[in-house]
Amino acid sequence: MGPFTSVAGFPQWLDLLIAFLIGTGFGFALEQGGFSSSRKLAGMFYGYDTTVLKVFFTASIVALVGSQFMSYFGLLNMNLVFVNEYYITAAIVGGVIMGAGFIMAGFCPGTGISALSIGKIDALFYLLGGLTGAFLFAETYPLIQPLAEGAYRGPVKINEALGLSPGLFTVLLIAGAAVMFWLAEMAEKKFARPDITEQI
Amino acid sequence: MKKKYMNPYLAGTLLGLVLLAAMFISGRGLGASGGIKYCVVSIVGAVDKPHAEKSAYYSKYFKDGQKPISNWLTIEIFGVLAGGFISGAVSRRLKFKIEKSPNISKARRLALAFAGGVFFVYGAQLARGCTSGAALSGMAVLSVAGFVTMIAIFGSAYLFAWFFRKNWI
């Protein structure tokens, strides 16, 4: 029964080997999906390419449905899987700062690494900026600590907050994603930019 | 001739299976900004050890003889580099280039890429995760933090998109 690392108590070398292999799969999937191209990623915000939405929601739904089936059949103990802790202000303010960075650079950290791996020099500059951003955060932490650690709500689950079962919430999320996929396909036709999409 | 990208729904399924594997084997999601943070913590520890030991922020990553460079997330992002490289090699996309709109200069593209990196990773430290660690992985475990961060990232990017449109379209 999973997760094996904590249930079986894997030694550190094996844990890190797994980290490398999972990272390899992650980088491979991102690059195959076209996330190594900033102009493709930025298309999400101008409508000419909505790959980000399609890949992102398909991936989260596959993992969500898969983990719930595994849990149902007793293969995975979901209580041992990390659930992100909710700090209201930090999640919103941090998210808004990330959104600004996204539209300036056309990358998020994972896609930036994926772009660097195939030789994009702009991605190298992005990641140097990323290292600088992490350094600035560490050095300004005493100033920003009240915001970072305030309004703490714990590892809250969204279905519980809404009073729904995990299964029902998942079904609603899939329905919502289907609507968004349909809108995304329409947007790609309406805002088509063959001059850009032919180059990426 | 470079190959076309994978169908997005297929690439999404592949990415979802990798995320599911991370949950099933290691009990965690995928991450990217966390690995960048551990790289910075390692560099600061190597360059200025007394500063790292004095700082409440850095010192927690060196407690009990921990080495931030051999953290799960650090090793994982080296895997991301390897996986991206394999994919680029298979699809013949390996090439040194600055990708940008023909309407802007190379210097402008590189400056905006750098600035975007500063913003994105700063925000990711505050929100305890980026698009992968907070939004994607967070949504897969139904965490409120994941959904809120996802909406904040994409919502604000849409709002800011108008101001940056000349760099892209």
mmCIF file of C-alpha atoms in Angstrom:
data_model
loop_
_atom_site.group_PDB
_atom_site.id
_atom_site.type_symbol
_atom_site.label_atom_id
_atom_site.label_comp_id
_atom_site.label_asym_id
_atom_site.label_seq_id
_atom_site.Cartn_x
_atom_site.Cartn_y
_atom_site.Cartn_z
ATOM 1 C CA MET A 1 0.000 0.000 0.000
ATOM 2 C CA GLY A 2 1.238 3.467 -0.910
ATOM 3 C CA PRO A 3 2.791 5.875 -0.365
ATOM 4 C CA PHE A 4 5.750 3.495 -0.213
ATOM 5 C CA THR A 5 8.339 5.998 0.954
ATOM 6 C CA SER A 6 6.649 6.460 4.315
ATOM 7 C CA VAL A 7 4.870 3.079 4.592
ATOM 8 C CA ALA A 8 7.915 0.952 3.695
ATOM 9 C CA GLY A 9 10.515 3.442 4.984
ATOM 10 C CA PHE A 10 12.734 3.734 1.903
ATOM 11 C CA PRO A 11 16.421 4.576 2.422
ATOM 12 C CA GLN A 12 17.459 8.083 1.350
ATOM 13 C CA TRP A 13 19.336 7.007 -1.811
ATOM 14 C CA LEU A 14 16.254 5.220 -3.117
ATOM 15 C CA ASP A 15 13.998 8.131 -2.208
ATOM 16 C CA LEU A 16 16.271 10.498 -4.167
ATOM 17 C CA LEU A 17 16.568 8.119 -7.121
ATOM 18 C CA ILE A 18 12.765 8.125 -7.276
ATOM 19 C CA ALA A 19 12.803 11.949 -7.063
ATOM 20 C CA PHE A 20 15.127 12.054 -10.084
ATOM 21 C CA LEU A 21 12.991 9.607 -12.095
ATOM 22 C CA ILE A 22 9.745 11.407 -11.269
ATOM 23 C CA GLY A 23 11.416 14.685 -12.239
ATOM 24 C CA THR A 24 12.496 13.086 -15.518
ATOM 25 C CA GLY A 25 8.911 12.084 -16.276
ATOM 26 C CA PHE A 26 7.733 15.571 -15.288
ATOM 27 C CA GLY A 27 10.259 17.312 -17.565
ATOM 28 C CA PHE A 28 9.523 14.915 -20.436
ATOM 29 C CA ALA A 29 5.755 15.482 -20.221
ATOM 30 C CA LEU A 30 6.150 19.283 -20.003
ATOM 31 C CA GLU A 31 8.442 19.444 -23.032
ATOM 32 C CA GLN A 32 6.312 17.064 -25.109
ATOM 33 C CA GLY A 33 3.252 19.191 -24.349
ATOM 34 C CA GLY A 34 5.014 22.278 -25.711
ATOM 35 C CA PHE A 35 5.655 23.943 -22.346
ATOM 36 C CA SER A 36 9.249 24.661 -23.357
ATOM 37 C CA SER A 37 7.958 27.524 -25.525
ATOM 38 C CA SER A 38 7.122 30.831 -23.815
ATOM 39 C CA ARG A 39 5.135 32.055 -26.828
ATOM 40 C CA LYS A 40 2.991 28.935 -26.650
ATOM 41 C CA LEU A 41 2.452 29.374 -22.900
ATOM 42 C CA ALA A 42 1.640 33.079 -23.261
ATOM 43 C CA GLY A 43 -0.988 32.152 -25.871
ATOM 44 C CA MET A 44 -3.161 31.129 -22.940
ATOM 45 C CA PHE A 45 -3.575 34.791 -21.982
ATOM 46 C CA TYR A 46 -4.264 36.072 -25.505
ATOM 47 C CA GLY A 47 -6.392 33.120 -26.663
ATOM 48 C CA TYR A 48 -4.326 31.969 -29.649
ATOM 49 C CA ASP A 49 -3.057 28.829 -27.868
ATOM 50 C CA THR A 50 -4.815 27.279 -24.884
ATOM 51 C CA THR A 51 -2.542 24.266 -24.386
ATOM 52 C CA VAL A 52 -1.837 25.371 -20.793
ATOM 53 C CA LEU A 53 -5.461 24.992 -19.747
ATOM 54 C CA LYS A 54 -5.878 21.637 -21.498
ATOM 55 C CA VAL A 55 -2.703 20.056 -20.134
ATOM 56 C CA PHE A 56 -3.123 21.527 -16.669
ATOM 57 C CA PHE A 57 -6.712 20.443 -16.045
ATOM 58 C CA THR A 58 -6.315 17.059 -17.733
ATOM 59 C CA ALA A 59 -3.298 16.328 -15.517
ATOM 60 C CA SER A 60 -4.933 17.365 -12.266
ATOM 61 C CA ILE A 61 -8.089 15.387 -13.066
ATOM 62 C CA VAL A 62 -6.094 12.242 -13.980
ATOM 63 C CA ALA A 63 -4.175 12.441 -10.687
ATOM 64 C CA LEU A 64 -7.311 13.307 -8.704
ATOM 65 C CA VAL A 65 -9.429 10.481 -10.125
ATOM 66 C CA GLY A 66 -6.524 8.006 -10.048
ATOM 67 C CA SER A 67 -5.688 8.693 -6.415
ATOM 68 C CA GLN A 68 -9.319 8.405 -5.355
ATOM 69 C CA PHE A 69 -9.681 5.016 -7.054
ATOM 70 C CA MET A 70 -6.411 3.857 -5.489
ATOM 71 C CA SER A 71 -7.626 5.013 -2.101
ATOM 72 C CA TYR A 72 -11.001 3.303 -2.620
ATOM 73 C CA PHE A 73 -9.348 -0.016 -3.455
ATOM 74 C CA GLY A 74 -7.014 0.284 -0.462
ATOM 75 C CA LEU A 75 -3.869 0.824 -2.540
ATOM 76 C CA LEU A 76 -3.079 4.321 -1.313
ATOM 77 C CA ASN A 77 -3.487 5.852 2.122
ATOM 78 C CA MET A 78 -4.495 9.418 1.294
ATOM 79 C CA ASN A 79 -3.894 10.467 4.918
ATOM 80 C CA LEU A 80 -0.171 10.045 4.241
ATOM 81 C CA VAL A 81 -0.208 12.158 1.056
ATOM 82 C CA PHE A 82 0.809 15.787 1.566
ATOM 83 C CA VAL A 83 -2.044 18.302 1.469
ATOM 84 C CA ASN A 84 -1.047 21.927 0.943
ATOM 85 C CA GLU A 85 -1.583 24.150 3.964
ATOM 86 C CA TYR A 86 -3.848 27.119 3.453
ATOM 87 C CA TYR A 87 -2.558 30.560 4.452
ATOM 88 C CA ILE A 88 -5.239 32.765 2.894
ATOM 89 C CA THR A 89 -3.325 36.027 2.375
ATOM 90 C CA ALA A 90 -0.072 34.374 1.333
ATOM 91 C CA ALA A 91 -1.850 32.176 -1.237
ATOM 92 C CA ILE A 92 -3.641 35.160 -2.822
ATOM 93 C CA VAL A 93 -0.827 37.741 -2.694
ATOM 94 C CA GLY A 94 1.769 35.157 -3.728
ATOM 95 C CA GLY A 95 -0.506 34.022 -6.563
ATOM 96 C CA VAL A 96 -0.955 37.579 -7.857
ATOM 97 C CA ILE A 97 2.826 38.178 -7.812
ATOM 98 C CA MET A 98 3.282 34.894 -9.693
ATOM 99 C CA GLY A 99 0.688 35.953 -12.273
ATOM 100 C CA ALA A 100 2.657 39.146 -12.942
ATOM 101 C CA GLY A 101 5.846 37.133 -13.370
ATOM 102 C CA PHE A 102 4.028 34.707 -15.673
ATOM 103 C CA ILE A 103 2.950 37.388 -18.152
ATOM 104 C CA MET A 104 6.344 39.149 -18.124
ATOM 105 C CA ALA A 105 8.353 36.020 -18.832
ATOM 106 C CA GLY A 106 5.894 33.532 -20.311
ATOM 107 C CA PHE A 107 7.227 30.841 -17.990
ATOM 108 C CA CYS A 108 6.464 29.357 -14.622
ATOM 109 C CA PRO A 109 9.376 27.680 -12.787
ATOM 110 C CA GLY A 110 8.739 24.125 -14.074
ATOM 111 C CA THR A 111 8.229 25.220 -17.671
ATOM 112 C CA GLY A 112 11.306 27.484 -17.414
ATOM 113 C CA ILE A 113 13.442 24.481 -16.457
ATOM 114 C CA SER A 114 11.893 22.484 -19.288
ATOM 115 C CA ALA A 115 12.735 25.300 -21.754
ATOM 116 C CA LEU A 116 16.310 25.562 -20.472
ATOM 117 C CA SER A 117 16.766 21.823 -21.020
ATOM 118 C CA ILE A 118 16.315 22.227 -24.786
ATOM 119 C CA GLY A 119 18.556 25.301 -25.034
ATOM 120 C CA LYS A 120 16.303 28.356 -24.638
ATOM 121 C CA ILE A 121 18.567 31.196 -23.539
ATOM 122 C CA ASP A 122 15.637 33.317 -22.344
ATOM 123 C CA ALA A 123 14.789 30.455 -19.948
ATOM 124 C CA LEU A 124 18.313 30.669 -18.526
ATOM 125 C CA PHE A 125 17.708 34.350 -17.757
ATOM 126 C CA TYR A 126 14.314 33.440 -16.291
ATOM 127 C CA LEU A 127 15.886 30.918 -13.922
ATOM 128 C CA LEU A 128 18.664 33.315 -12.917
ATOM 129 C CA GLY A 129 15.830 35.709 -12.060
ATOM 130 C CA GLY A 130 14.154 32.858 -10.174
ATOM 131 C CA LEU A 131 17.269 32.238 -8.071
ATOM 132 C CA THR A 132 17.373 35.988 -7.389
ATOM 133 C CA GLY A 133 13.694 35.958 -6.385
ATOM 134 C CA ALA A 134 14.223 33.084 -3.932
ATOM 135 C CA PHE A 135 17.276 34.901 -2.516
ATOM 136 C CA LEU A 136 15.312 38.156 -2.123
ATOM 137 C CA PHE A 137 12.528 36.259 -0.369
ATOM 138 C CA ALA A 138 14.967 34.677 2.075
ATOM 139 C CA GLU A 139 16.621 38.018 2.814
ATOM 140 C CA THR A 140 13.324 39.907 3.202
ATOM 141 C CA TYR A 141 11.656 37.121 5.179
ATOM 142 C CA PRO A 142 11.655 38.982 8.522
ATOM 143 C CA LEU A 143 9.705 41.813 6.841
ATOM 144 C CA ILE A 144 7.194 39.627 5.061
ATOM 145 C CA GLN A 145 6.827 36.980 7.781
ATOM 146 C CA PRO A 146 3.542 38.353 9.226
ATOM 147 C CA LEU A 147 1.952 38.162 5.781
ATOM 148 C CA ALA A 148 3.482 34.773 4.992
ATOM 149 C CA GLU A 149 2.349 33.166 8.232
ATOM 150 C CA GLY A 150 -0.921 35.021 8.818
ATOM 151 C CA ALA A 151 -4.517 33.883 8.241
ATOM 152 C CA TYR A 152 -3.586 30.209 8.646
ATOM 153 C CA ARG A 153 -6.376 27.699 8.084
ATOM 154 C CA GLY A 154 -4.483 24.370 7.975
ATOM 155 C CA PRO A 155 -4.613 21.715 5.235
ATOM 156 C CA VAL A 156 -8.265 22.381 4.355
ATOM 157 C CA LYS A 157 -9.885 20.350 1.601
ATOM 158 C CA ILE A 158 -12.156 22.150 -0.810
ATOM 159 C CA ASN A 159 -14.888 19.503 -0.887
ATOM 160 C CA GLU A 160 -15.098 19.606 2.926
ATOM 161 C CA ALA A 161 -15.256 23.399 2.900
ATOM 162 C CA LEU A 162 -18.188 23.144 0.459
ATOM 163 C CA GLY A 163 -19.822 20.236 2.312
ATOM 164 C CA LEU A 164 -19.475 17.809 -0.626
ATOM 165 C CA SER A 165 -18.057 14.290 -0.881
ATOM 166 C CA PRO A 166 -14.701 14.038 -2.706
ATOM 167 C CA GLY A 167 -16.380 11.999 -5.464
ATOM 168 C CA LEU A 168 -19.144 14.516 -6.113
ATOM 169 C CA PHE A 169 -16.696 17.434 -6.144
ATOM 170 C CA THR A 170 -14.525 15.544 -8.641
ATOM 171 C CA VAL A 171 -17.502 14.960 -10.949
ATOM 172 C CA LEU A 172 -18.375 18.668 -10.799
ATOM 173 C CA LEU A 173 -14.739 19.590 -11.510
ATOM 174 C CA ILE A 174 -14.687 17.297 -14.553
ATOM 175 C CA ALA A 175 -17.908 18.888 -15.833
ATOM 176 C CA GLY A 176 -16.403 22.354 -15.308
ATOM 177 C CA ALA A 177 -13.219 21.309 -17.114
ATOM 178 C CA ALA A 178 -15.241 19.964 -20.064
ATOM 179 C CA VAL A 179 -16.942 23.364 -20.426
ATOM 180 C CA MET A 180 -13.577 25.130 -20.223
ATOM 181 C CA PHE A 181 -12.058 22.811 -22.857
ATOM 182 C CA TRP A 182 -14.941 23.620 -25.187
ATOM 183 C CA LEU A 183 -14.494 27.370 -24.606
ATOM 184 C CA ALA A 184 -10.731 26.974 -25.123
ATOM 185 C CA GLU A 185 -11.238 25.320 -28.512
ATOM 186 C CA MET A 186 -13.556 28.175 -29.514
ATOM 187 C CA ALA A 187 -11.059 30.792 -28.307
ATOM 188 C CA GLU A 188 -8.272 29.248 -30.394
ATOM 189 C CA LYS A 189 -10.432 29.745 -33.504
ATOM 190 C CA LYS A 190 -11.577 33.247 -32.593
ATOM 191 C CA PHE A 191 -8.140 34.562 -31.580
ATOM 192 C CA ALA A 192 -6.120 32.456 -34.038
ATOM 193 C CA ARG A 193 -2.652 33.850 -34.810
ATOM 194 C CA PRO A 194 -1.169 31.533 -37.424
ATOM 195 C CA ASP A 195 1.817 33.916 -37.745
ATOM 196 C CA ILE A 196 2.741 33.084 -34.142
ATOM 197 C CA THR A 197 1.615 29.466 -33.875
ATOM 198 C CA GLU A 198 3.512 28.464 -37.019
ATOM 199 C CA GLN A 199 6.749 29.616 -35.402
ATOM 200 C CA ILE A 200 6.326 27.792 -32.087
ATOM 201 C CA MET B 1 12.721 18.840 -39.113
ATOM 202 C CA LYS B 2 11.357 19.261 -35.598
ATOM 203 C CA LYS B 3 8.384 17.169 -34.617
ATOM 204 C CA LYS B 4 5.007 18.521 -33.586
ATOM 205 C CA TYR B 5 4.102 18.737 -29.930
ATOM 206 C CA MET B 6 2.064 15.990 -28.357
ATOM 207 C CA ASN B 7 -1.718 16.342 -28.328
ATOM 208 C CA PRO B 8 -2.418 18.485 -25.208
ATOM 209 C CA TYR B 9 -4.944 16.073 -23.700
ATOM 210 C CA LEU B 10 -2.477 13.207 -24.135
ATOM 211 C CA ALA B 11 0.380 15.269 -22.672
ATOM 212 C CA GLY B 12 -1.930 16.188 -19.786
ATOM 213 C CA THR B 13 -2.730 12.524 -19.166
ATOM 214 C CA LEU B 14 0.989 11.708 -19.150
ATOM 215 C CA LEU B 15 1.681 14.558 -16.731
ATOM 216 C CA GLY B 16 -1.222 13.409 -14.535
ATOM 217 C CA LEU B 17 0.211 9.871 -14.393
ATOM 218 C CA VAL B 18 3.619 11.258 -13.344
ATOM 219 C CA LEU B 19 1.892 13.270 -10.599
ATOM 220 C CA LEU B 20 -0.074 10.179 -9.540
ATOM 221 C CA ALA B 21 3.193 8.218 -9.362
ATOM 222 C CA ALA B 22 4.702 10.906 -7.117
ATOM 223 C CA MET B 23 1.665 10.680 -4.815
ATOM 224 C CA PHE B 24 1.607 6.866 -4.837
ATOM 225 C CA ILE B 25 5.334 6.291 -4.336
ATOM 226 C CA SER B 26 6.509 9.322 -2.377
ATOM 227 C CA GLY B 27 3.287 10.699 -0.873
ATOM 228 C CA ARG B 28 3.850 14.127 -2.400
ATOM 229 C CA GLY B 29 3.164 16.209 -5.486
ATOM 230 C CA LEU B 30 5.429 17.657 -8.162
ATOM 231 C CA GLY B 31 7.379 20.855 -7.545
ATOM 232 C CA ALA B 32 9.692 23.320 -9.226
ATOM 233 C CA SER B 33 10.072 26.521 -7.207
ATOM 234 C CA GLY B 34 10.939 24.516 -4.068
ATOM 235 C CA GLY B 35 13.971 23.042 -5.810
ATOM 236 C CA ILE B 36 15.067 26.547 -6.855
ATOM 237 C CA LYS B 37 14.816 27.648 -3.212
ATOM 238 C CA TYR B 38 16.968 24.710 -2.028
ATOM 239 C CA CYS B 39 19.599 25.636 -4.638
ATOM 240 C CA VAL B 40 19.713 29.193 -3.267
ATOM 241 C CA VAL B 41 19.869 27.949 0.341
ATOM 242 C CA SER B 42 22.780 25.654 -0.617
ATOM 243 C CA ILE B 43 24.655 28.465 -2.378
ATOM 244 C CA VAL B 44 24.195 30.855 0.557
ATOM 245 C CA GLY B 45 25.328 28.098 2.944
ATOM 246 C CA ALA B 46 28.464 27.509 0.863
ATOM 247 C CA VAL B 47 29.335 31.184 0.359
ATOM 248 C CA ASP B 48 28.481 32.643 3.759
ATOM 249 C CA LYS B 49 27.995 29.922 6.379
ATOM 250 C CA PRO B 50 27.842 32.300 9.396
ATOM 251 C CA HIS B 51 25.051 34.308 7.707
ATOM 252 C CA ALA B 52 23.083 31.120 6.974
ATOM 253 C CA GLU B 53 23.488 29.910 10.566
ATOM 254 C CA LYS B 54 22.407 33.253 12.027
ATOM 255 C CA SER B 55 19.356 33.723 9.796
ATOM 256 C CA ALA B 56 16.105 32.238 11.092
ATOM 257 C CA TYR B 57 15.142 31.515 7.472
ATOM 258 C CA TYR B 58 18.226 29.681 6.221
ATOM 259 C CA SER B 59 19.194 27.947 9.456
ATOM 260 C CA LYS B 60 16.132 25.685 9.478
ATOM 261 C CA TYR B 61 17.348 24.039 6.266
ATOM 262 C CA PHE B 62 20.698 23.112 7.825
ATOM 263 C CA LYS B 63 19.290 21.865 11.149
ATOM 264 C CA ASP B 64 20.428 18.395 12.303
ATOM 265 C CA GLY B 65 23.087 18.210 9.601
ATOM 266 C CA GLN B 66 20.595 18.391 6.694
ATOM 267 C CA LYS B 67 21.979 19.104 3.229
ATOM 268 C CA PRO B 68 19.544 21.187 1.157
ATOM 269 C CA ILE B 69 21.244 20.097 -2.074
ATOM 270 C CA SER B 70 20.192 16.476 -1.465
ATOM 271 C CA ASN B 71 16.575 17.421 -0.791
ATOM 272 C CA TRP B 72 13.890 15.519 -2.738
ATOM 273 C CA LEU B 73 12.809 18.677 -4.590
ATOM 274 C CA THR B 74 16.359 19.645 -5.599
ATOM 275 C CA ILE B 75 17.056 16.217 -7.084
ATOM 276 C CA GLU B 76 13.645 16.275 -8.759
ATOM 277 C CA ILE B 77 14.373 19.473 -10.708
ATOM 278 C CA PHE B 78 17.629 17.983 -11.995
ATOM 279 C CA GLY B 79 15.381 15.170 -13.234
ATOM 280 C CA VAL B 80 13.157 17.766 -14.956
ATOM 281 C CA LEU B 81 16.228 19.051 -16.829
ATOM 282 C CA ALA B 82 17.111 15.499 -17.890
ATOM 283 C CA GLY B 83 13.536 14.659 -18.932
ATOM 284 C CA GLY B 84 13.154 17.865 -20.938
ATOM 285 C CA PHE B 85 16.465 17.185 -22.655
ATOM 286 C CA ILE B 86 15.412 13.615 -23.579
ATOM 287 C CA SER B 87 12.104 14.907 -24.952
ATOM 288 C CA GLY B 88 13.866 17.653 -26.923
ATOM 289 C CA ALA B 89 16.341 15.118 -28.334
ATOM 290 C CA VAL B 90 13.594 12.650 -29.319
ATOM 291 C CA SER B 91 11.555 15.395 -31.011
ATOM 292 C CA ARG B 92 14.604 17.196 -32.479
ATOM 293 C CA ARG B 93 14.001 20.454 -30.666
ATOM 294 C CA LEU B 94 17.435 20.899 -29.070
ATOM 295 C CA LYS B 95 18.692 24.305 -30.154
ATOM 296 C CA PHE B 96 20.263 27.346 -28.510
ATOM 297 C CA LYS B 97 17.929 30.243 -29.141
ATOM 298 C CA ILE B 98 16.207 33.260 -27.656
ATOM 299 C CA GLU B 99 12.518 32.779 -28.283
ATOM 300 C CA LYS B 100 10.672 36.078 -28.671
ATOM 301 C CA SER B 101 8.154 38.036 -30.665
ATOM 302 C CA PRO B 102 9.708 39.653 -33.761
ATOM 303 C CA ASN B 103 8.381 42.997 -32.461
ATOM 304 C CA ILE B 104 10.749 43.184 -29.473
ATOM 305 C CA SER B 105 14.527 43.222 -29.102
ATOM 306 C CA LYS B 106 16.568 40.393 -27.646
ATOM 307 C CA ALA B 107 17.654 42.596 -24.753
ATOM 308 C CA ARG B 108 14.045 43.400 -23.903
ATOM 309 C CA ARG B 109 13.080 39.719 -24.006
ATOM 310 C CA LEU B 110 15.957 38.711 -21.732
ATOM 311 C CA ALA B 111 15.272 41.554 -19.283
ATOM 312 C CA LEU B 112 11.578 40.648 -19.061
ATOM 313 C CA ALA B 113 12.422 36.956 -18.673
ATOM 314 C CA PHE B 114 14.766 37.792 -15.787
ATOM 315 C CA ALA B 115 12.236 40.118 -14.114
ATOM 316 C CA GLY B 116 9.465 37.549 -14.550
ATOM 317 C CA GLY B 117 11.662 34.958 -12.843
ATOM 318 C CA VAL B 118 12.260 37.273 -9.881
ATOM 319 C CA PHE B 119 8.528 37.928 -9.486
ATOM 320 C CA PHE B 120 7.381 34.358 -10.035
ATOM 321 C CA VAL B 121 9.743 32.667 -7.615
ATOM 322 C CA TYR B 122 9.330 35.399 -4.991
ATOM 323 C CA GLY B 123 5.553 34.899 -5.148
ATOM 324 C CA ALA B 124 5.972 31.134 -5.089
ATOM 325 C CA GLN B 125 7.954 31.289 -1.843
ATOM 326 C CA LEU B 126 5.202 33.388 -0.310
ATOM 327 C CA ALA B 127 2.415 31.077 -1.503
ATOM 328 C CA ARG B 128 4.464 27.946 -0.624
ATOM 329 C CA GLY B 129 4.461 26.614 -4.155
ATOM 330 C CA CYS B 130 4.168 27.564 -7.805
ATOM 331 C CA THR B 131 1.990 26.328 -10.666
ATOM 332 C CA SER B 132 3.221 22.771 -10.070
ATOM 333 C CA GLY B 133 3.658 22.499 -6.309
ATOM 334 C CA ALA B 134 0.721 24.640 -5.212
ATOM 335 C CA ALA B 135 -1.767 24.786 -8.094
ATOM 336 C CA LEU B 136 -1.447 21.445 -9.952
ATOM 337 C CA SER B 137 -0.449 19.176 -7.052
ATOM 338 C CA GLY B 138 -2.698 21.079 -4.651
ATOM 339 C CA MET B 139 -5.759 20.601 -6.861
ATOM 340 C CA ALA B 140 -5.014 16.878 -7.211
ATOM 341 C CA VAL B 141 -5.379 16.469 -3.424
ATOM 342 C CA LEU B 142 -8.401 18.828 -3.339
ATOM 343 C CA SER B 143 -6.625 21.393 -1.148
ATOM 344 C CA VAL B 144 -8.267 24.815 -0.930
ATOM 345 C CA ALA B 145 -4.775 26.352 -1.106
ATOM 346 C CA GLY B 146 -4.274 24.703 -4.511
ATOM 347 C CA PHE B 147 -7.492 26.058 -5.991
ATOM 348 C CA VAL B 148 -7.029 29.551 -4.525
ATOM 349 C CA THR B 149 -3.418 29.796 -5.736
ATOM 350 C CA MET B 150 -4.402 28.548 -9.202
ATOM 351 C CA ILE B 151 -7.163 31.158 -9.519
ATOM 352 C CA ALA B 152 -4.856 33.925 -8.201
ATOM 353 C CA ILE B 153 -2.053 33.046 -10.656
ATOM 354 C CA PHE B 154 -4.186 32.732 -13.779
ATOM 355 C CA GLY B 155 -6.665 35.463 -12.817
ATOM 356 C CA SER B 156 -3.943 38.047 -12.247
ATOM 357 C CA ALA B 157 -2.022 36.987 -15.347
ATOM 358 C CA TYR B 158 -5.176 37.717 -17.386
ATOM 359 C CA LEU B 159 -5.484 41.130 -15.727
ATOM 360 C CA PHE B 160 -1.831 41.992 -16.374
ATOM 361 C CA ALA B 161 -1.907 40.538 -19.909
ATOM 362 C CA TRP B 162 -3.322 43.735 -21.384
ATOM 363 C CA PHE B 163 -0.327 45.782 -20.174
ATOM 364 C CA PHE B 164 2.197 43.331 -21.613
ATOM 365 C CA ARG B 165 0.394 42.536 -24.875
ATOM 366 C CA LYS B 166 2.905 44.304 -27.111
ATOM 367 C CA ASN B 167 5.594 41.877 -25.992
ATOM 368 C CA TRP B 168 3.614 38.887 -27.180
ATOM 369 C CA ILE B 169 1.092 39.721 -29.906
#
